[in-house]
Coordinates of C-alpha atoms in Angstrom, one line a residue:
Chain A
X35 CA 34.7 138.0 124.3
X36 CA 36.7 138.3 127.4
X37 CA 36.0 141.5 129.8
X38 CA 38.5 144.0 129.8
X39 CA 39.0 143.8 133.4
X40 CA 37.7 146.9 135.3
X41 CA 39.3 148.9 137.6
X42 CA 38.0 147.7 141.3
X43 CA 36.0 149.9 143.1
X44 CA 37.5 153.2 144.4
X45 CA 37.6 154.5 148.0
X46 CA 36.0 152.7 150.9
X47 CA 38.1 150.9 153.5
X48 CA 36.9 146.9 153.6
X49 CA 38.1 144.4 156.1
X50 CA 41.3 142.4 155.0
X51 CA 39.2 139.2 154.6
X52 CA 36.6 141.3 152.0
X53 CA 39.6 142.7 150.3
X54 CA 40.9 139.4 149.8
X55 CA 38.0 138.2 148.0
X56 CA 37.8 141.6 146.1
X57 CA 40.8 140.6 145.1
X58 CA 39.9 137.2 144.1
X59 CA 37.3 138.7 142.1
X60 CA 39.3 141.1 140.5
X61 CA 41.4 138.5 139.1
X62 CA 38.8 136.3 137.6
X63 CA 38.2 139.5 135.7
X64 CA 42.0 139.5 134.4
X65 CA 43.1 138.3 130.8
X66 CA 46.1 136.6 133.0
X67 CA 43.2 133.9 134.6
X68 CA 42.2 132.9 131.4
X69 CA 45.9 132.8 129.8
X70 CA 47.2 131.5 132.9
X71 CA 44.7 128.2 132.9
X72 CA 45.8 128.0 129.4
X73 CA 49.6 127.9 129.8
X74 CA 49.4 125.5 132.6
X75 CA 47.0 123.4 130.4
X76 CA 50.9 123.4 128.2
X77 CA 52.8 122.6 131.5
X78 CA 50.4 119.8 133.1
X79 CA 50.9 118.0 129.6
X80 CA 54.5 118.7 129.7
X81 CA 54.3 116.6 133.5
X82 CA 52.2 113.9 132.0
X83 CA 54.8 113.3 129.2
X84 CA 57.4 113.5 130.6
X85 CA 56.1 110.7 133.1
X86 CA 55.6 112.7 136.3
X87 CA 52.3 112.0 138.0
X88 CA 49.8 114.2 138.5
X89 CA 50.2 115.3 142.0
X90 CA 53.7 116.0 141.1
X91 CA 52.7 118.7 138.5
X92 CA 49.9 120.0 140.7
X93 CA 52.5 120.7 143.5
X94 CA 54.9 122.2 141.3
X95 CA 52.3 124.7 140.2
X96 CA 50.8 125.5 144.0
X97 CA 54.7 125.3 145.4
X98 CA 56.2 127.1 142.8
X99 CA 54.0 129.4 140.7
X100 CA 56.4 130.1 138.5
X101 CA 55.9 129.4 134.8
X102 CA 59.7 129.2 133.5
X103 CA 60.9 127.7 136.7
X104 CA 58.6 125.0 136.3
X105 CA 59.2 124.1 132.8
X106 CA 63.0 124.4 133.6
X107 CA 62.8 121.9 136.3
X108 CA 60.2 119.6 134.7
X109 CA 62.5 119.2 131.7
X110 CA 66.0 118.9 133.0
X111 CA 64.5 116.3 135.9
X112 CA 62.4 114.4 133.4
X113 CA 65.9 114.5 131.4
X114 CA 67.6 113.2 134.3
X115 CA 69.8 116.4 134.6
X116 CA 72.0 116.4 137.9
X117 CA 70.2 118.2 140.7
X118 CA 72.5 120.7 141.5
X119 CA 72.3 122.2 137.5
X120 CA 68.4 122.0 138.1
X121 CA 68.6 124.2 140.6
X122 CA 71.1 126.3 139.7
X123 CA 68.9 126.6 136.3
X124 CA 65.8 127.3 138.1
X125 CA 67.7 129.8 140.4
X126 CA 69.0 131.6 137.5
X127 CA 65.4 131.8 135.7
X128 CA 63.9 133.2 139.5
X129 CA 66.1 136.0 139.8
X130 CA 63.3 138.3 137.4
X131 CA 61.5 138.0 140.9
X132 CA 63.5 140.2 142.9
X133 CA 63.3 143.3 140.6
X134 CA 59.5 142.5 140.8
X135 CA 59.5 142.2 144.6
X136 CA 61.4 145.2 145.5
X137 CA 59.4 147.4 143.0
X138 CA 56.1 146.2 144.3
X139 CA 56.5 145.9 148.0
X140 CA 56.9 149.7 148.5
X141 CA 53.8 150.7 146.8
X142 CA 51.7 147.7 149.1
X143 CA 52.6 148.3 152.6
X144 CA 51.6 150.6 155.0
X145 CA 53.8 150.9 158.7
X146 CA 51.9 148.8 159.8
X147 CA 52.1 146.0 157.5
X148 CA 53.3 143.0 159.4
X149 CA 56.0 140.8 157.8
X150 CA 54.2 137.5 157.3
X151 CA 51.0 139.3 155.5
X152 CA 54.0 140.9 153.2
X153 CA 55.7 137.3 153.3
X154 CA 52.8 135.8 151.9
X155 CA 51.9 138.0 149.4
X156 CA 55.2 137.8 147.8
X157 CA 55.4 133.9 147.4
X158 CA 52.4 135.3 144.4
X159 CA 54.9 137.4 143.1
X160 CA 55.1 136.3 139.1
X161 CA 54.9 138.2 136.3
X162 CA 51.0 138.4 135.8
X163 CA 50.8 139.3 139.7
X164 CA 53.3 142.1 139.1
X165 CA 51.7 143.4 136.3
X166 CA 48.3 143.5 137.5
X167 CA 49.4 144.4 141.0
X168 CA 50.5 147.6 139.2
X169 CA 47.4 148.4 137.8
X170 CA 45.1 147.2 140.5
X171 CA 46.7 148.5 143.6
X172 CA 46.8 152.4 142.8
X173 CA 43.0 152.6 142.7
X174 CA 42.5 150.4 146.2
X175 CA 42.8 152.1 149.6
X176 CA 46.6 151.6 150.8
X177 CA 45.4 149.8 154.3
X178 CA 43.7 147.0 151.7
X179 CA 46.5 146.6 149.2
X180 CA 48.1 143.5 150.4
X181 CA 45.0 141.5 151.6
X182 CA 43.6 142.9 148.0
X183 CA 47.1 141.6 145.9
X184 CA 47.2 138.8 148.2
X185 CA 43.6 137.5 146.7
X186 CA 44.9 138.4 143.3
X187 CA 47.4 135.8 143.9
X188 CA 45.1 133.1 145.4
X189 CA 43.1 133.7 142.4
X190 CA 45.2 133.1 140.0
X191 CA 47.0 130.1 141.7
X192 CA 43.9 128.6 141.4
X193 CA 43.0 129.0 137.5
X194 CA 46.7 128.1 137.4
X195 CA 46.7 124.4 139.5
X196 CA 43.0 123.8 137.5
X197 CA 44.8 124.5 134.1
X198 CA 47.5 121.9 135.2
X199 CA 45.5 118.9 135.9
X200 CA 43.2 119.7 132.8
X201 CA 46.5 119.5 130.4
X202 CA 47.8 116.5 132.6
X203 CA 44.2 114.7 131.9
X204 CA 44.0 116.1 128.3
X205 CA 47.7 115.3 127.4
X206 CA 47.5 112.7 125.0
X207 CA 44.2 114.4 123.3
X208 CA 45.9 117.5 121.8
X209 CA 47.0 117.8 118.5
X210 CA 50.7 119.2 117.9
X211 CA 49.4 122.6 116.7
X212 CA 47.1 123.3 119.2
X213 CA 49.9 122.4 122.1
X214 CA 51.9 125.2 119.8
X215 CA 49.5 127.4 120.4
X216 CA 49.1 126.7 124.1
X217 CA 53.0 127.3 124.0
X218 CA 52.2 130.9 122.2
X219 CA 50.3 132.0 124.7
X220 CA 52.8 132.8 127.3
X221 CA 54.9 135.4 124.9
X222 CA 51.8 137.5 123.3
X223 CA 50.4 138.1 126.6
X224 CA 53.5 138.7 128.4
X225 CA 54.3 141.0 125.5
X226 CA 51.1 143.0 125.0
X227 CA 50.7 143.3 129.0
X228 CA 53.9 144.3 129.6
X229 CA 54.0 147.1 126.7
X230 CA 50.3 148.0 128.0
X231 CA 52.3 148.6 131.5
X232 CA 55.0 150.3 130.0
X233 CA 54.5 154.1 130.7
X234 CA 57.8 155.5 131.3
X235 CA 60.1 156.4 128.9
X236 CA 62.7 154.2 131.3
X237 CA 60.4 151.1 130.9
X238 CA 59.4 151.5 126.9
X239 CA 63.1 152.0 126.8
X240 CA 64.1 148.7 128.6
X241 CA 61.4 146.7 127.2
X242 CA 62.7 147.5 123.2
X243 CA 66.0 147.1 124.1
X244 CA 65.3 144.0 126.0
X245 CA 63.7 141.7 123.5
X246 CA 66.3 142.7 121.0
X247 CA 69.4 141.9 123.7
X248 CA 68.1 138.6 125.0
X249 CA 67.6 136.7 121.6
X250 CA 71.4 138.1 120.6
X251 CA 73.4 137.3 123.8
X252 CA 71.6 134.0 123.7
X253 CA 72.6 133.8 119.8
X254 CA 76.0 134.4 120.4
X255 CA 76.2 132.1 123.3
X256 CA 77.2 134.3 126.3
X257 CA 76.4 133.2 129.5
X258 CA 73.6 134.0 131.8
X259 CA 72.9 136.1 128.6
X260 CA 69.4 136.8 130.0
X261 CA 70.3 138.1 132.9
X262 CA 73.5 140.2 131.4
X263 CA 70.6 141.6 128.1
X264 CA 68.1 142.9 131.6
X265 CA 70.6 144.8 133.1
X266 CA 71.6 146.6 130.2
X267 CA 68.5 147.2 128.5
X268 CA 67.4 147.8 132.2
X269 CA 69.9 150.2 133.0
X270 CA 70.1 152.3 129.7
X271 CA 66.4 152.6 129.8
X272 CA 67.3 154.1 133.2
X273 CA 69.7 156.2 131.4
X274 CA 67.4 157.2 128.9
X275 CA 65.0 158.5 131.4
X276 CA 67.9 160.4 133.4
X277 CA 69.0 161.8 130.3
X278 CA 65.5 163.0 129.4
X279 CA 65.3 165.2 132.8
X280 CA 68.5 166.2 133.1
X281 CA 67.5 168.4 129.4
X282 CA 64.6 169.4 130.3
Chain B
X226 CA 61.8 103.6 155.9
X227 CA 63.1 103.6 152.8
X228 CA 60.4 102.9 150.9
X229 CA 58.7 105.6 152.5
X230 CA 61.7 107.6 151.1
X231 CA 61.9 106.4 147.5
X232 CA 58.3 106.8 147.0
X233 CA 58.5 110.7 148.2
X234 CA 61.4 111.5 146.3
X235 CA 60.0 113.1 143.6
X236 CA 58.7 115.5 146.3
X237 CA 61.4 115.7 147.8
X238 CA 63.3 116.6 144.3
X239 CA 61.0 118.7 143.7
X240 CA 61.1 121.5 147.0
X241 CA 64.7 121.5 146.7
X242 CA 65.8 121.9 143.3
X243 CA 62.3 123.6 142.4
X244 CA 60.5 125.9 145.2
X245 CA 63.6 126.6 147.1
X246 CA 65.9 127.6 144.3
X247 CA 62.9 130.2 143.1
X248 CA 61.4 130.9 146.4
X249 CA 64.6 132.5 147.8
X250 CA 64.2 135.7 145.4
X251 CA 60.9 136.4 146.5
X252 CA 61.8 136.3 150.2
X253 CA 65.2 138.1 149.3
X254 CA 63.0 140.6 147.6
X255 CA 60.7 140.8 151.1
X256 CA 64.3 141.9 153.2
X257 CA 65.6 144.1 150.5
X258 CA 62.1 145.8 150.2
X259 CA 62.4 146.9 153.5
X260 CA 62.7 151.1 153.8
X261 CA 63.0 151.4 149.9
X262 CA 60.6 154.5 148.8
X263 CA 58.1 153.9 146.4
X264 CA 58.9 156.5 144.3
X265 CA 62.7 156.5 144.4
X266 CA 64.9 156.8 141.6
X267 CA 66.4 153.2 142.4
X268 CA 62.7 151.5 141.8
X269 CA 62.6 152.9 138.7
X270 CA 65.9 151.9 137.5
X271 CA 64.8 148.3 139.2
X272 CA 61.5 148.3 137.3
X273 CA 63.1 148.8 133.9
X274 CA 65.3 145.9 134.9
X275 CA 62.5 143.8 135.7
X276 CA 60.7 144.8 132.6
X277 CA 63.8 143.8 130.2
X278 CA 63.9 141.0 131.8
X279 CA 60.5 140.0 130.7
X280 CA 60.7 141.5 126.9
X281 CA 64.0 138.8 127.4
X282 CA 62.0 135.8 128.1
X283 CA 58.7 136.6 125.7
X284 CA 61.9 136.9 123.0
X285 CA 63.7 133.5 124.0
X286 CA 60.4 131.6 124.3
X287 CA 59.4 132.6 120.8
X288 CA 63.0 132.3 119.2
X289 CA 64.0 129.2 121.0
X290 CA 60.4 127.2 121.6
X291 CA 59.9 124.5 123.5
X292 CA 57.8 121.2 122.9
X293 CA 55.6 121.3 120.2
X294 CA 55.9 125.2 119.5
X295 CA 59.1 124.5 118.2
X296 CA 57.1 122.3 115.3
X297 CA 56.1 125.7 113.9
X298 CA 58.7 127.6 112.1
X299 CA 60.7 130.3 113.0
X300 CA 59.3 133.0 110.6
X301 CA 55.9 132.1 111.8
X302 CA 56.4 132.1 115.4
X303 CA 58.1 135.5 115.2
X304 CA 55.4 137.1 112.7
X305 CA 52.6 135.6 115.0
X306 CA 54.6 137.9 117.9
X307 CA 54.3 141.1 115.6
X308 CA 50.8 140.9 114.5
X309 CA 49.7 140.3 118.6
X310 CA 51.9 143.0 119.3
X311 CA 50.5 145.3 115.9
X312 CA 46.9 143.9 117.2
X313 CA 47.2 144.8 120.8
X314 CA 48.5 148.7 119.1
X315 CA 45.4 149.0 116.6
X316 CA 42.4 147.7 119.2
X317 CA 42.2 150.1 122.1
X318 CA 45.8 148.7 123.3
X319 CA 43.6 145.3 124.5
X320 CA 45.8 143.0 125.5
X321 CA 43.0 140.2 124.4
X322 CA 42.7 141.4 121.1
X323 CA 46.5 141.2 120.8
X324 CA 46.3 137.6 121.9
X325 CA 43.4 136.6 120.0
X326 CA 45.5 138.3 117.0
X327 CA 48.8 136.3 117.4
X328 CA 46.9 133.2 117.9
X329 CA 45.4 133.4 114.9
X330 CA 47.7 134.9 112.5
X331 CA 50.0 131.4 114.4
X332 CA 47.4 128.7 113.9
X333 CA 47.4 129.9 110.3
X334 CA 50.7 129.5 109.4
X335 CA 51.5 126.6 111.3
X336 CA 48.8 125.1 109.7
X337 CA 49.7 126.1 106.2
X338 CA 53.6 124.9 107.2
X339 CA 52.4 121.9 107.4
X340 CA 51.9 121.1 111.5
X341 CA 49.4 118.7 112.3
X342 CA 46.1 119.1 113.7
X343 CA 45.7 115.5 113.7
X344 CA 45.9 113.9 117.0
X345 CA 48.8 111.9 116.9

């Protein structure tokens, strides 16, 4: 059995460079170190057959840190897409990071947060960072948030670029439905961690709505239906909320 | 020169239609950050956004699977999704247990559809 990662330790003020390895630690105690070595374990096979070398792949995942970027750009490049629709592609795919960004940043900093320390912290920004960001960072002293988040990141970039060269050495040892289940791992833990984060009515609202919208735009072919099924099921989970205290 | 230039490339390909393309929302995020209160009615509409976006890719990566996930059918990939998900509800809402329930409940019926566990 895995832990169920604790909450850090409450209260005292440490220096940044002990709240960065708190935070390392903390991370090796999230489900997201274990899933993320596993996913990446997908992607560095994906690298190794598609015929990238193994550098390449370990870049990508230092570099980028972004699962569906990565896969994008792996696969249209390995398919010899033109570079300009690789990076619009991987463009599109990134813009889930600015919501994440914006709605994180404000709850890390304190005045006198310099830029580069907030800089650096968001180049972590992905969706395992932003959901345990949320649940760390309220239960660590506000001067030791970003050094804390920021070793939360380094963490998990590391299980991440370790998972990658262990699927690029193991690539042609997996059986198909083991690489499936590598693949599965990404959806049922961004779906239980996400509903686990979910306590607003706003957010439980958006989530629902969301993983009916997506599949159904993308069904019916619109474009950028990803982005377009957010910021509806986004914004009428706003509503929702609104609505709720506007009765009351 | 050039062959110093062909044989970096790759790298080459990969900052500028990779890191850059995905890196600029996090920076943009950093600027647009800036004087936004944490407990503003804008960051919650944002977070909702952020979280639909991410119910939106769980759904597309299960519905439309890449690689060898798409090997496993359809109805199994999406009832793999709903036992995590009625996993993750029944056991202390553990996100663990809700993996460790999707997995199985997908190993199963990809292997009873018929998808190898043979090494090809």
């Amino acid at each position: 059995m895995l832990p169920q990662s604790p909450a850090p330790p409450e209260g005292a003020v440490l220096s940044p460079g002990a709240a960065v390895l708190a935070g390392m630690r903390a991370s090796s105690r999230s489900v997201f170190c274990y899933t993320l070595f596993a996913t990446f374990v997908g992607f560095g096979a994906l690298c190794h057959d598609l015929g990238f070398s193994i550098y390449w792949a370990t870049l990508s995942t230092a570099l980028i840190f972004a699962g569906p970027a990565q896969v994008i750009s792996v696969t249209m490049l390995g398919a010899g897409a033109p570079l300009l629709s690789v990076a619009f592609a991987v463009a599109l795919s990134g813009i889930r990071l600015l919501p994440m960004t914006v709605s994180l940043l404000p709850m890390l900093r304190t005045p006198q947060t310099r830029t580069r320390d907030l800089v650096l912290f968001a180049h972590f920004i992905a969706v395992s960072i932003w959901i345990e960001t949320l649940r760390f960072a309220p239960h660590v002293p506000r001067e030791n948030r970003i050094s804390f988040c920021t070793g939360i990141g380094i963490g998990m970039t590391t299980s991440s670029v370790l998972g990658t060269i262990a699927g690029f050495v193991l690539a042609a040892q997996l059986p198909p439905l083991l690489s499936a289940a590598v693949l599965m791992l990404t959806p049922l833990s961004f779906l239980t961690s996400t509903a686990r984060n979910s306590i607003l009515l706003s957010d439980r609202t958006a989530f629902v709505l969301g993983l009916t919208l997506a599949p159904l735009l993308a069904w019916m072919k619109v474009d950028f239906s990803l982005l377009i099924a957010a910021l509806t099921a986004g914004t009428l989970g706003y509503g929702a909320h609104w609505l709720r205290r506007v009765l009351q | 020169m050039s062959g110093i230039v062909t044989e970096l490339w790759p790298y080459i390909v990969l900052i500028l239609v990779g890191y850059l393309p995905n890196e600029v929302w996090r920076m943009l995020g950093v600027a647009v950050s800036h004087g936004v209160d944490e407990n503003s009615e804008l960051l919650i509409w944002v977070r909702a956004v952020a979280t639909a976006v991410l119910a939106g890719v769980v759904a597309q990566l299960v519905v439309d699977a890449p690689g060898a996930l798409a090997l496993v059918p359809l109805s199994v990939r999406l009832a793999a999704l709903a036992i995590g998900f009625l996993t993750f509800l029944v056991i202390k809402r553990s996100v663990f247990a809700g993996v460790m329930g999707g997995q199985a409940a997908m190993l199963i019926g990809g292997y009873l559809s018929g998808v190898s566990l043979m090494v090809p």
